[in-house]
PDB file of C-alpha atoms in Angstrom:
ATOM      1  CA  UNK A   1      51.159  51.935 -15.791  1.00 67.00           C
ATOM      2  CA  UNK A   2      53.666  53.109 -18.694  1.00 80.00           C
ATOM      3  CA  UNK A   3      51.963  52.649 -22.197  1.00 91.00           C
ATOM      4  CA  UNK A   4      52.245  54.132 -25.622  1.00 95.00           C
ATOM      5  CA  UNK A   5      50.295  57.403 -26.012  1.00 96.00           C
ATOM      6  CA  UNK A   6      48.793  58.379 -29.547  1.00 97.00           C
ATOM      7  CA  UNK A   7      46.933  61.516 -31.069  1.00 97.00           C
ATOM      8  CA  UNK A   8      44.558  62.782 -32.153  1.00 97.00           C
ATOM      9  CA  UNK A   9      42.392  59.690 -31.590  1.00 95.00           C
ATOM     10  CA  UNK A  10      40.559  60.724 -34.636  1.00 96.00           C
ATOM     11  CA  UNK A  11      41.111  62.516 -37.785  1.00 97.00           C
ATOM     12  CA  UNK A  12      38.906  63.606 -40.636  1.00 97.00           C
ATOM     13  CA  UNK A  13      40.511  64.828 -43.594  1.00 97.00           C
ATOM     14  CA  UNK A  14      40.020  65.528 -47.754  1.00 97.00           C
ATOM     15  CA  UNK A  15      41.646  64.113 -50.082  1.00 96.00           C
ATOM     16  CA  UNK A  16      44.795  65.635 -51.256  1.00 97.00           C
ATOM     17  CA  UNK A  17      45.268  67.047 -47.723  1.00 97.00           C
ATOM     18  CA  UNK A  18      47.964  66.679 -45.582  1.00 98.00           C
ATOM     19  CA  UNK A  19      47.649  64.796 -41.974  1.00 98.00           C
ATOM     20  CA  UNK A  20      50.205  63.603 -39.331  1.00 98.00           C
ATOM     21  CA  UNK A  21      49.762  61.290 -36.012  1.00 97.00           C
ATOM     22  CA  UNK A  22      51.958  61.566 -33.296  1.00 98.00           C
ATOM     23  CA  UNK A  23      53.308  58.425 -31.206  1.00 98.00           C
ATOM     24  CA  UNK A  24      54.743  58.654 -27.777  1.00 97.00           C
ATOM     25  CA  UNK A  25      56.344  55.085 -26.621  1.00 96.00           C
ATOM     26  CA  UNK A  26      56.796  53.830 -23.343  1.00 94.00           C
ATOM     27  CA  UNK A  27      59.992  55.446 -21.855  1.00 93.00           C
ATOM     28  CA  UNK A  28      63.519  53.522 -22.527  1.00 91.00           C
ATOM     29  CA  UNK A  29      61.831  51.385 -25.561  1.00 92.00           C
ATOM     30  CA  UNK A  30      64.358  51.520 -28.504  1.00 91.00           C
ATOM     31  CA  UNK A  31      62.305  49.847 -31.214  1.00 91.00           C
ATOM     32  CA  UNK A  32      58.687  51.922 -32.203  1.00 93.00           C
ATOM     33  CA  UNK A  33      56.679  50.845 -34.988  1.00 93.00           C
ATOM     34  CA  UNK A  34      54.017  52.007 -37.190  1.00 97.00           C
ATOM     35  CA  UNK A  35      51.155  49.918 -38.239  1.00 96.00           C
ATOM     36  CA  UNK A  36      47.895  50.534 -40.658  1.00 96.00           C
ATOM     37  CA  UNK A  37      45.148  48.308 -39.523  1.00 94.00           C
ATOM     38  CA  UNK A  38      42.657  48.324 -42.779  1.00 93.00           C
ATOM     39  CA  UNK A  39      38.986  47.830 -40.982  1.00 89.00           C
ATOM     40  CA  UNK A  40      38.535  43.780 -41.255  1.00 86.00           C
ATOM     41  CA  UNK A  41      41.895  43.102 -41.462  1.00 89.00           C
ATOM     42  CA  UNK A  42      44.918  42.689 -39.191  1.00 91.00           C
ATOM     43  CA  UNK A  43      47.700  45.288 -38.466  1.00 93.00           C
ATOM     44  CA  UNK A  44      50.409  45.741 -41.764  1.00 93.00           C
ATOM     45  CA  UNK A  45      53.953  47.278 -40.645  1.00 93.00           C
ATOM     46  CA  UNK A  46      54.605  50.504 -42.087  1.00 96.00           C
ATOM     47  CA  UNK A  47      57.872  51.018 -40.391  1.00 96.00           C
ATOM     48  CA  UNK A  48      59.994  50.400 -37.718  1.00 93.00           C
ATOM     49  CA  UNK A  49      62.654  52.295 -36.012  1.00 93.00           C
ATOM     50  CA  UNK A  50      65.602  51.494 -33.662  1.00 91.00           C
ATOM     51  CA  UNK A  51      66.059  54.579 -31.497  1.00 93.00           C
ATOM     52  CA  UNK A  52      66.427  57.270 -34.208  1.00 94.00           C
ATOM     53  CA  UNK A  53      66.956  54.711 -37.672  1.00 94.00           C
ATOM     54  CA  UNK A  54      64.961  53.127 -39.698  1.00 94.00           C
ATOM     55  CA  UNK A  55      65.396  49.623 -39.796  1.00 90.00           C
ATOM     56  CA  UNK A  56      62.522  48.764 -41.879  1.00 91.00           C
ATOM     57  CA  UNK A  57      59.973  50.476 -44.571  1.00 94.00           C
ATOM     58  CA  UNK A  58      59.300  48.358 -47.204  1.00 92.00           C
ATOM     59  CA  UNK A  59      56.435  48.797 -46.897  1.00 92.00           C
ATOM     60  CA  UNK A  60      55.863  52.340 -46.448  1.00 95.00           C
ATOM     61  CA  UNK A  61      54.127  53.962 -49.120  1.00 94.00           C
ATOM     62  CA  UNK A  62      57.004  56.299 -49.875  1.00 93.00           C
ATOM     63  CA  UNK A  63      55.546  58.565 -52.937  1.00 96.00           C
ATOM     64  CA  UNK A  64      52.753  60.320 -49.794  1.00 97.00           C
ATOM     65  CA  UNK A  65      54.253  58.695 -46.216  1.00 97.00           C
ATOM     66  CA  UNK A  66      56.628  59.636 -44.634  1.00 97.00           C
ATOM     67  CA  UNK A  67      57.753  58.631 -40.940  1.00 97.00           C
ATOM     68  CA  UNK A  68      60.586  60.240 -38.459  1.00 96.00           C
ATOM     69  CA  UNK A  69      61.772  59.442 -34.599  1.00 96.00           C
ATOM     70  CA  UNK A  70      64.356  62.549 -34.999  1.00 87.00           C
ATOM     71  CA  UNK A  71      65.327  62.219 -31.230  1.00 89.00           C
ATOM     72  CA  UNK A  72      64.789  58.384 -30.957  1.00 87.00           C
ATOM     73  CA  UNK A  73      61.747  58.931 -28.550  1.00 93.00           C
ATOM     74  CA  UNK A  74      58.316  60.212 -29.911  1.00 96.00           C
ATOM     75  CA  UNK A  75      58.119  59.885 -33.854  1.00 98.00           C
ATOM     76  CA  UNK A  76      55.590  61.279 -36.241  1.00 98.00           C
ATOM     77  CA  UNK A  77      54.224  59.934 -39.227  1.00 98.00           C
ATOM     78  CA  UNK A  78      53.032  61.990 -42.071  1.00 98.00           C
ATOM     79  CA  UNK A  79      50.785  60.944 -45.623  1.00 98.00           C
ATOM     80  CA  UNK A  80      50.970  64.033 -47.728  1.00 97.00           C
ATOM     81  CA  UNK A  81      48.266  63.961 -49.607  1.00 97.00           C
ATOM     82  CA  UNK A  82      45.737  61.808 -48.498  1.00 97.00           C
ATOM     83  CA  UNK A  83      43.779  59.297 -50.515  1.00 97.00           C
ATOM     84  CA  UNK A  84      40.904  58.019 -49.611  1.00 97.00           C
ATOM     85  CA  UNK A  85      41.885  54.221 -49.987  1.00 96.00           C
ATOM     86  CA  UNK A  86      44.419  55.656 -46.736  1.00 97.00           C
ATOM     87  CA  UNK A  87      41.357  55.464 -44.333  1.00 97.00           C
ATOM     88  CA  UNK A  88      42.609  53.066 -41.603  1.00 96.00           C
ATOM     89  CA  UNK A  89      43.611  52.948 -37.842  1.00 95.00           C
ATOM     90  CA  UNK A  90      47.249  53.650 -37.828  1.00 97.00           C
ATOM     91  CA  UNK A  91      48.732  52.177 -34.872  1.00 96.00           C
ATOM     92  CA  UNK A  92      51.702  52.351 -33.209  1.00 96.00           C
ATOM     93  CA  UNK A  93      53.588  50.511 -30.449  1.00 93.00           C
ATOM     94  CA  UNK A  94      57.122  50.013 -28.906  1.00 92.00           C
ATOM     95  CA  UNK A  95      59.164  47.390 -27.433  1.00 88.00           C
ATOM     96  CA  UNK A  96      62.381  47.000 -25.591  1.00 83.00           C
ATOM     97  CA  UNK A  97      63.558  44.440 -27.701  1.00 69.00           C
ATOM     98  CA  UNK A  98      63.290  44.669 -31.810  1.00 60.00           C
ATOM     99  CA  UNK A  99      62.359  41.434 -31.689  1.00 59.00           C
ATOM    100  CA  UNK A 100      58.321  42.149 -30.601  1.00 59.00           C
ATOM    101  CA  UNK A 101      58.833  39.559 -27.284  1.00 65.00           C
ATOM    102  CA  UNK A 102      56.658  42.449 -25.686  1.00 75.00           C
ATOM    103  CA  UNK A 103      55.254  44.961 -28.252  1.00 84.00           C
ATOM    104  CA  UNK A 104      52.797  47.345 -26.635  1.00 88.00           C
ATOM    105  CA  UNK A 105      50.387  48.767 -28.936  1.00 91.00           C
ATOM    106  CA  UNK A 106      48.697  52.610 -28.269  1.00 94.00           C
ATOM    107  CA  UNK A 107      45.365  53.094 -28.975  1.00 93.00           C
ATOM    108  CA  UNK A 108      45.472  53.816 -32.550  1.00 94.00           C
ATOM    109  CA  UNK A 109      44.885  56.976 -34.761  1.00 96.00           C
ATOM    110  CA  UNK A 110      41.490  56.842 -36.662  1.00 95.00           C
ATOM    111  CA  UNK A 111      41.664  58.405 -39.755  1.00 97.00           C
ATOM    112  CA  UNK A 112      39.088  58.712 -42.445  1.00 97.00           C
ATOM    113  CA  UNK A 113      39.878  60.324 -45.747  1.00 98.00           C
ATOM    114  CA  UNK A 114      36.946  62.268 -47.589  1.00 97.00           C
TER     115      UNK A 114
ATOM    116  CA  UNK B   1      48.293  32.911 -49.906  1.00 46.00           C
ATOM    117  CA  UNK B   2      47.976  34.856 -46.719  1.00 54.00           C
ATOM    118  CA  UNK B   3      51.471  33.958 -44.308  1.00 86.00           C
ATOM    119  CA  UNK B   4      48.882  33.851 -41.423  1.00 93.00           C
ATOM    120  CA  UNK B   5      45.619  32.555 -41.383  1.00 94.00           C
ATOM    121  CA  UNK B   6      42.451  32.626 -39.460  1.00 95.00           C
ATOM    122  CA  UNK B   7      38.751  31.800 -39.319  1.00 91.00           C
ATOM    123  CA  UNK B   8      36.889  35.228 -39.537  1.00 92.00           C
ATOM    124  CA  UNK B   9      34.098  34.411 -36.815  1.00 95.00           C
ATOM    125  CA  UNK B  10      33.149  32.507 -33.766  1.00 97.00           C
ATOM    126  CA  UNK B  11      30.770  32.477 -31.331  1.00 97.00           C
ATOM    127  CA  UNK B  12      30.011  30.616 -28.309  1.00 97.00           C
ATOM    128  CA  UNK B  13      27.704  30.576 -25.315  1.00 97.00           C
ATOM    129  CA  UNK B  14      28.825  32.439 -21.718  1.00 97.00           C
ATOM    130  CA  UNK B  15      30.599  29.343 -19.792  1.00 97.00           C
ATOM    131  CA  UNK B  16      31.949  27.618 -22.792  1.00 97.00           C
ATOM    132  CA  UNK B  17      35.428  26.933 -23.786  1.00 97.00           C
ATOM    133  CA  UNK B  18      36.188  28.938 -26.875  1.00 97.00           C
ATOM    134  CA  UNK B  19      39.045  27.565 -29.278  1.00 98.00           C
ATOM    135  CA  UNK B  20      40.537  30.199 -31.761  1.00 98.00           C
ATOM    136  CA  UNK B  21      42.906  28.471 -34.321  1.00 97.00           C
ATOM    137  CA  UNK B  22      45.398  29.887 -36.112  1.00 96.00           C
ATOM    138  CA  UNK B  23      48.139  28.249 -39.346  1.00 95.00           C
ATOM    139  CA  UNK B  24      51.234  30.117 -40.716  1.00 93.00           C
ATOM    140  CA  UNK B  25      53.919  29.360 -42.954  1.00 89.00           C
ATOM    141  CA  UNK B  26      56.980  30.328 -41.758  1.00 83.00           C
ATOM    142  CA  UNK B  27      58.226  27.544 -39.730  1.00 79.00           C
ATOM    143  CA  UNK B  28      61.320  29.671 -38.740  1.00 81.00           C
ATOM    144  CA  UNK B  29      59.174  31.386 -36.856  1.00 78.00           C
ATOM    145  CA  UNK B  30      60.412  31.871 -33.093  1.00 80.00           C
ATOM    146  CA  UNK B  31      57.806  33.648 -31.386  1.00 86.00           C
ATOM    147  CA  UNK B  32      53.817  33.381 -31.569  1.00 91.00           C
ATOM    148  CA  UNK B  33      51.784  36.021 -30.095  1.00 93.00           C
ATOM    149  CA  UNK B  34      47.907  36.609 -29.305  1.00 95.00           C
ATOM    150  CA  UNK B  35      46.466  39.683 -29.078  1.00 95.00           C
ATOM    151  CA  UNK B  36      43.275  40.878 -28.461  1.00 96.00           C
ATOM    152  CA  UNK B  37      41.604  44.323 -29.853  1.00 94.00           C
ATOM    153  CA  UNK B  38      38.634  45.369 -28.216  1.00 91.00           C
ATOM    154  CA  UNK B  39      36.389  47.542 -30.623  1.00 85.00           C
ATOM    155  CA  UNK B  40      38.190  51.194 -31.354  1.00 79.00           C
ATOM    156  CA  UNK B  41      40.728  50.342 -29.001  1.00 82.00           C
ATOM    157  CA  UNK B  42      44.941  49.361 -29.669  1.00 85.00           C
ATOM    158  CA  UNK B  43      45.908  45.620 -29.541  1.00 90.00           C
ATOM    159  CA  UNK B  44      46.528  44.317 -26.025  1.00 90.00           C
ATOM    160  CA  UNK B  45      48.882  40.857 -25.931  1.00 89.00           C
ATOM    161  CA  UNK B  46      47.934  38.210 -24.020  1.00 93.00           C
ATOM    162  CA  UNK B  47      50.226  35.657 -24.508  1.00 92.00           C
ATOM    163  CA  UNK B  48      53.195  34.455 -26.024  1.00 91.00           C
ATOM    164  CA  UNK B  49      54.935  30.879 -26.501  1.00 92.00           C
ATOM    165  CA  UNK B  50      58.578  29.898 -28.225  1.00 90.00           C
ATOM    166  CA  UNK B  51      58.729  27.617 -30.798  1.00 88.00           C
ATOM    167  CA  UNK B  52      60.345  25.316 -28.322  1.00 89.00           C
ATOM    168  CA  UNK B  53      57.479  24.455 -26.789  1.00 90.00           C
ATOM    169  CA  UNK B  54      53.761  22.563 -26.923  1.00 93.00           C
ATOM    170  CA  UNK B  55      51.825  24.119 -24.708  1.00 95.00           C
ATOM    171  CA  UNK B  56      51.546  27.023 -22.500  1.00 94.00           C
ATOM    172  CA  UNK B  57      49.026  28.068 -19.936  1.00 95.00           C
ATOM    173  CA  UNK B  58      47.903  31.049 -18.287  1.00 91.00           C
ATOM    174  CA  UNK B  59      45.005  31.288 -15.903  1.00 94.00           C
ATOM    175  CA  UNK B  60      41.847  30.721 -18.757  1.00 96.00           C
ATOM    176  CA  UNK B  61      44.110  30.701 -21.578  1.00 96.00           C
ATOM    177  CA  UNK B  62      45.959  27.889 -23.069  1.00 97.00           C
ATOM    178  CA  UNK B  63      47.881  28.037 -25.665  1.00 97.00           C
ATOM    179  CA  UNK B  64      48.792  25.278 -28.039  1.00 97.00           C
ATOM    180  CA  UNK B  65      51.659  24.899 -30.608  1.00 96.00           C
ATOM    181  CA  UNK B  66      51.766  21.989 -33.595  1.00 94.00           C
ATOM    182  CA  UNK B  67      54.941  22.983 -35.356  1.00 92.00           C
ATOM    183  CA  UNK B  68      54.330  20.247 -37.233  1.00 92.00           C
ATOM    184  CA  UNK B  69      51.154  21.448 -38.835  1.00 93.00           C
ATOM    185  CA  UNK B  70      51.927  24.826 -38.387  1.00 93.00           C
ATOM    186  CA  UNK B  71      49.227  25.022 -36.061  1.00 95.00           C
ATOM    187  CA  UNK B  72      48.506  27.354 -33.095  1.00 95.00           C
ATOM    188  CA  UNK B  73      45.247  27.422 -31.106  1.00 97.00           C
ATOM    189  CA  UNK B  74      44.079  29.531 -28.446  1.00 98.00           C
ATOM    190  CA  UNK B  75      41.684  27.976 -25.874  1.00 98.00           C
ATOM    191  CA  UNK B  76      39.371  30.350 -23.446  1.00 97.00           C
ATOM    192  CA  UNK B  77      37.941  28.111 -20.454  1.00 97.00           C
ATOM    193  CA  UNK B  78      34.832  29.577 -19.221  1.00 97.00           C
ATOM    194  CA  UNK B  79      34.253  32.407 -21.721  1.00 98.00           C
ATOM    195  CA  UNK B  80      32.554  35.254 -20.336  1.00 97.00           C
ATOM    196  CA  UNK B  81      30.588  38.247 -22.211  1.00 95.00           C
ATOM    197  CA  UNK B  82      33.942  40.235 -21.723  1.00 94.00           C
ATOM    198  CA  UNK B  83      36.034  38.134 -24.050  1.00 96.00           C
ATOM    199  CA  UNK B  84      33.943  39.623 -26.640  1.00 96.00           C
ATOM    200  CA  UNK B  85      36.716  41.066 -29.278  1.00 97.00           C
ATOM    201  CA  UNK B  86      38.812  40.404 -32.049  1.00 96.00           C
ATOM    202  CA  UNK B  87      41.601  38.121 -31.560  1.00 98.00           C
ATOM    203  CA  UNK B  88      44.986  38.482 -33.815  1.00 96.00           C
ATOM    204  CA  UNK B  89      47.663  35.335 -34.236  1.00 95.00           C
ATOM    205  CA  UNK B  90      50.993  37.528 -35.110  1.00 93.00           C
ATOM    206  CA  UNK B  91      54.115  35.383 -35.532  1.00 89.00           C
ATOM    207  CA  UNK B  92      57.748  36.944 -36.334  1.00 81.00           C
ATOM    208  CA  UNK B  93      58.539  36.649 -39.873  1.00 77.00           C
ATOM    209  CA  UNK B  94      62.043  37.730 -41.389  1.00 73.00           C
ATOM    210  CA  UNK B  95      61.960  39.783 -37.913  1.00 71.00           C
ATOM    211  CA  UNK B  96      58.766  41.642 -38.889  1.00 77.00           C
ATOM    212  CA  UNK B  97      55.376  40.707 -36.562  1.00 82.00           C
ATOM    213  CA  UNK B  98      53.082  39.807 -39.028  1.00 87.00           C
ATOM    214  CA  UNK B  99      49.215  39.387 -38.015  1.00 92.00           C
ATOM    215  CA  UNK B 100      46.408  37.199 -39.370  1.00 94.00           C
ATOM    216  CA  UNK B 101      43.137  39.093 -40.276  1.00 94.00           C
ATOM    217  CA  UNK B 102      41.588  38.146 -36.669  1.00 96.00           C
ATOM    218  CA  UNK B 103      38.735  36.152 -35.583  1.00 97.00           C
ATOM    219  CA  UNK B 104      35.699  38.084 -34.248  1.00 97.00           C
ATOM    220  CA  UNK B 105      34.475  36.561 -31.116  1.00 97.00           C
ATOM    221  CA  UNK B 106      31.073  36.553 -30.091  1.00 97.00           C
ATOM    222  CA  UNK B 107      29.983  35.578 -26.469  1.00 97.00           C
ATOM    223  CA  UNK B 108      26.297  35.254 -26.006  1.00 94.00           C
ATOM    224  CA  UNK B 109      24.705  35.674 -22.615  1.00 91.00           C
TER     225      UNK B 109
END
């Protein structure tokens, strides 16, 4: 079964380092999107991208994130440097449509900031 | 306030119905989703209704829509140990999926 592929599953890093997660969505999906899931809380959109463009980040961080789908298949996000109020799962997931009527999520990037 | 909002816990016995609830704000809204995160894991989607409709059901699951109230509910018939997770109301928003905090769910044997 196709589904979206993340890494590393975990991630420890200090504060004021850099870090990046890697997203792989399911094949032919034009829309991918990033989300930070703050522990308690539900998912936040960080981006979103339509094959290669970014169709929404107004909520991206922009000073220390930064997020790119270069090809408009896998994309990478980056938070140069870390803080430690960035510890979250960052999770990201694809859909055929960009209008979420099937979003598949991967299994999330763990990251805790020390 | 929050755009989407839920009860934080719930727990039930094995073999009861569970009912998670959920209110928004946008009534624009077209889609409703619920998803369910199983600890450490992604978010796995379970259903989905349209604003056009009441009611939609899917083996244990039923979902219910109030547009009215800007009500949704999800109901799990027979809840078993399994259904043990988080469960996330998401509607679209100004085309952005926008999640509710979740409701823990807690099945005891």
């Amino acid at each position: 079964e196709a589904e979206v592929a993340q890494s590393p599953r975990y991630k420890i890093t200090e504060k004021s380092q850099a870090v990046a997660f890697w997203c792989d969505p399911i094949s032919g999906h034009a829309t991918l999107y990033w989300y930070r899931q703050i522990l308690g809380q539900g998912p936040e959109l960080l981006v979103q991208f339509q094959d290669e463009s970014v169709v929404d980040d107004s909520q991206l961080p922009k000073d220390r994130f930064s997020a790119e789908r270069l090809k408009g298949v896998d994309s990478t996000l980056k938070i140069q440097p870390a803080e430690l109020g960035d510890s979250a799962m960052y999770l990201c997931a694809s859909s055929d449509e960009g209008i979420h009527t099937e979003a598949f999520f991967g299994q999330g990037t763990r990251l805790t900031v020390v | 306030g929050e755009d989407v909002e839920q009860s934080l816990f719930l727990s039930v016995r094995e073999g009861d119905s569970s009912v998670i609830n959920c209110t928004y704000t946008d009534s624009s809204s077209t889609y409703l989703y619920w998803y369910k995160q199983e600890p450490g894991a992604g978010l796995q989607l379970l259903t989905y209704i349209f604003s056009n409709m009441d009611m939609k059901q899917d083996q244990r699951l039923t979902v219910l829509l109030n547009k009215k109230d800007k009500h949704l509910s999800l109901r799990i018939a027979d809840t078993q140990t399994g259904d043990s997770a988080i469960y996330f109301c998401a509607v679209i928003q100004g085309g952005k999926l926008i999640f509710g905090q979740g409701t823990e769910l807690s099945v005891k044997p």
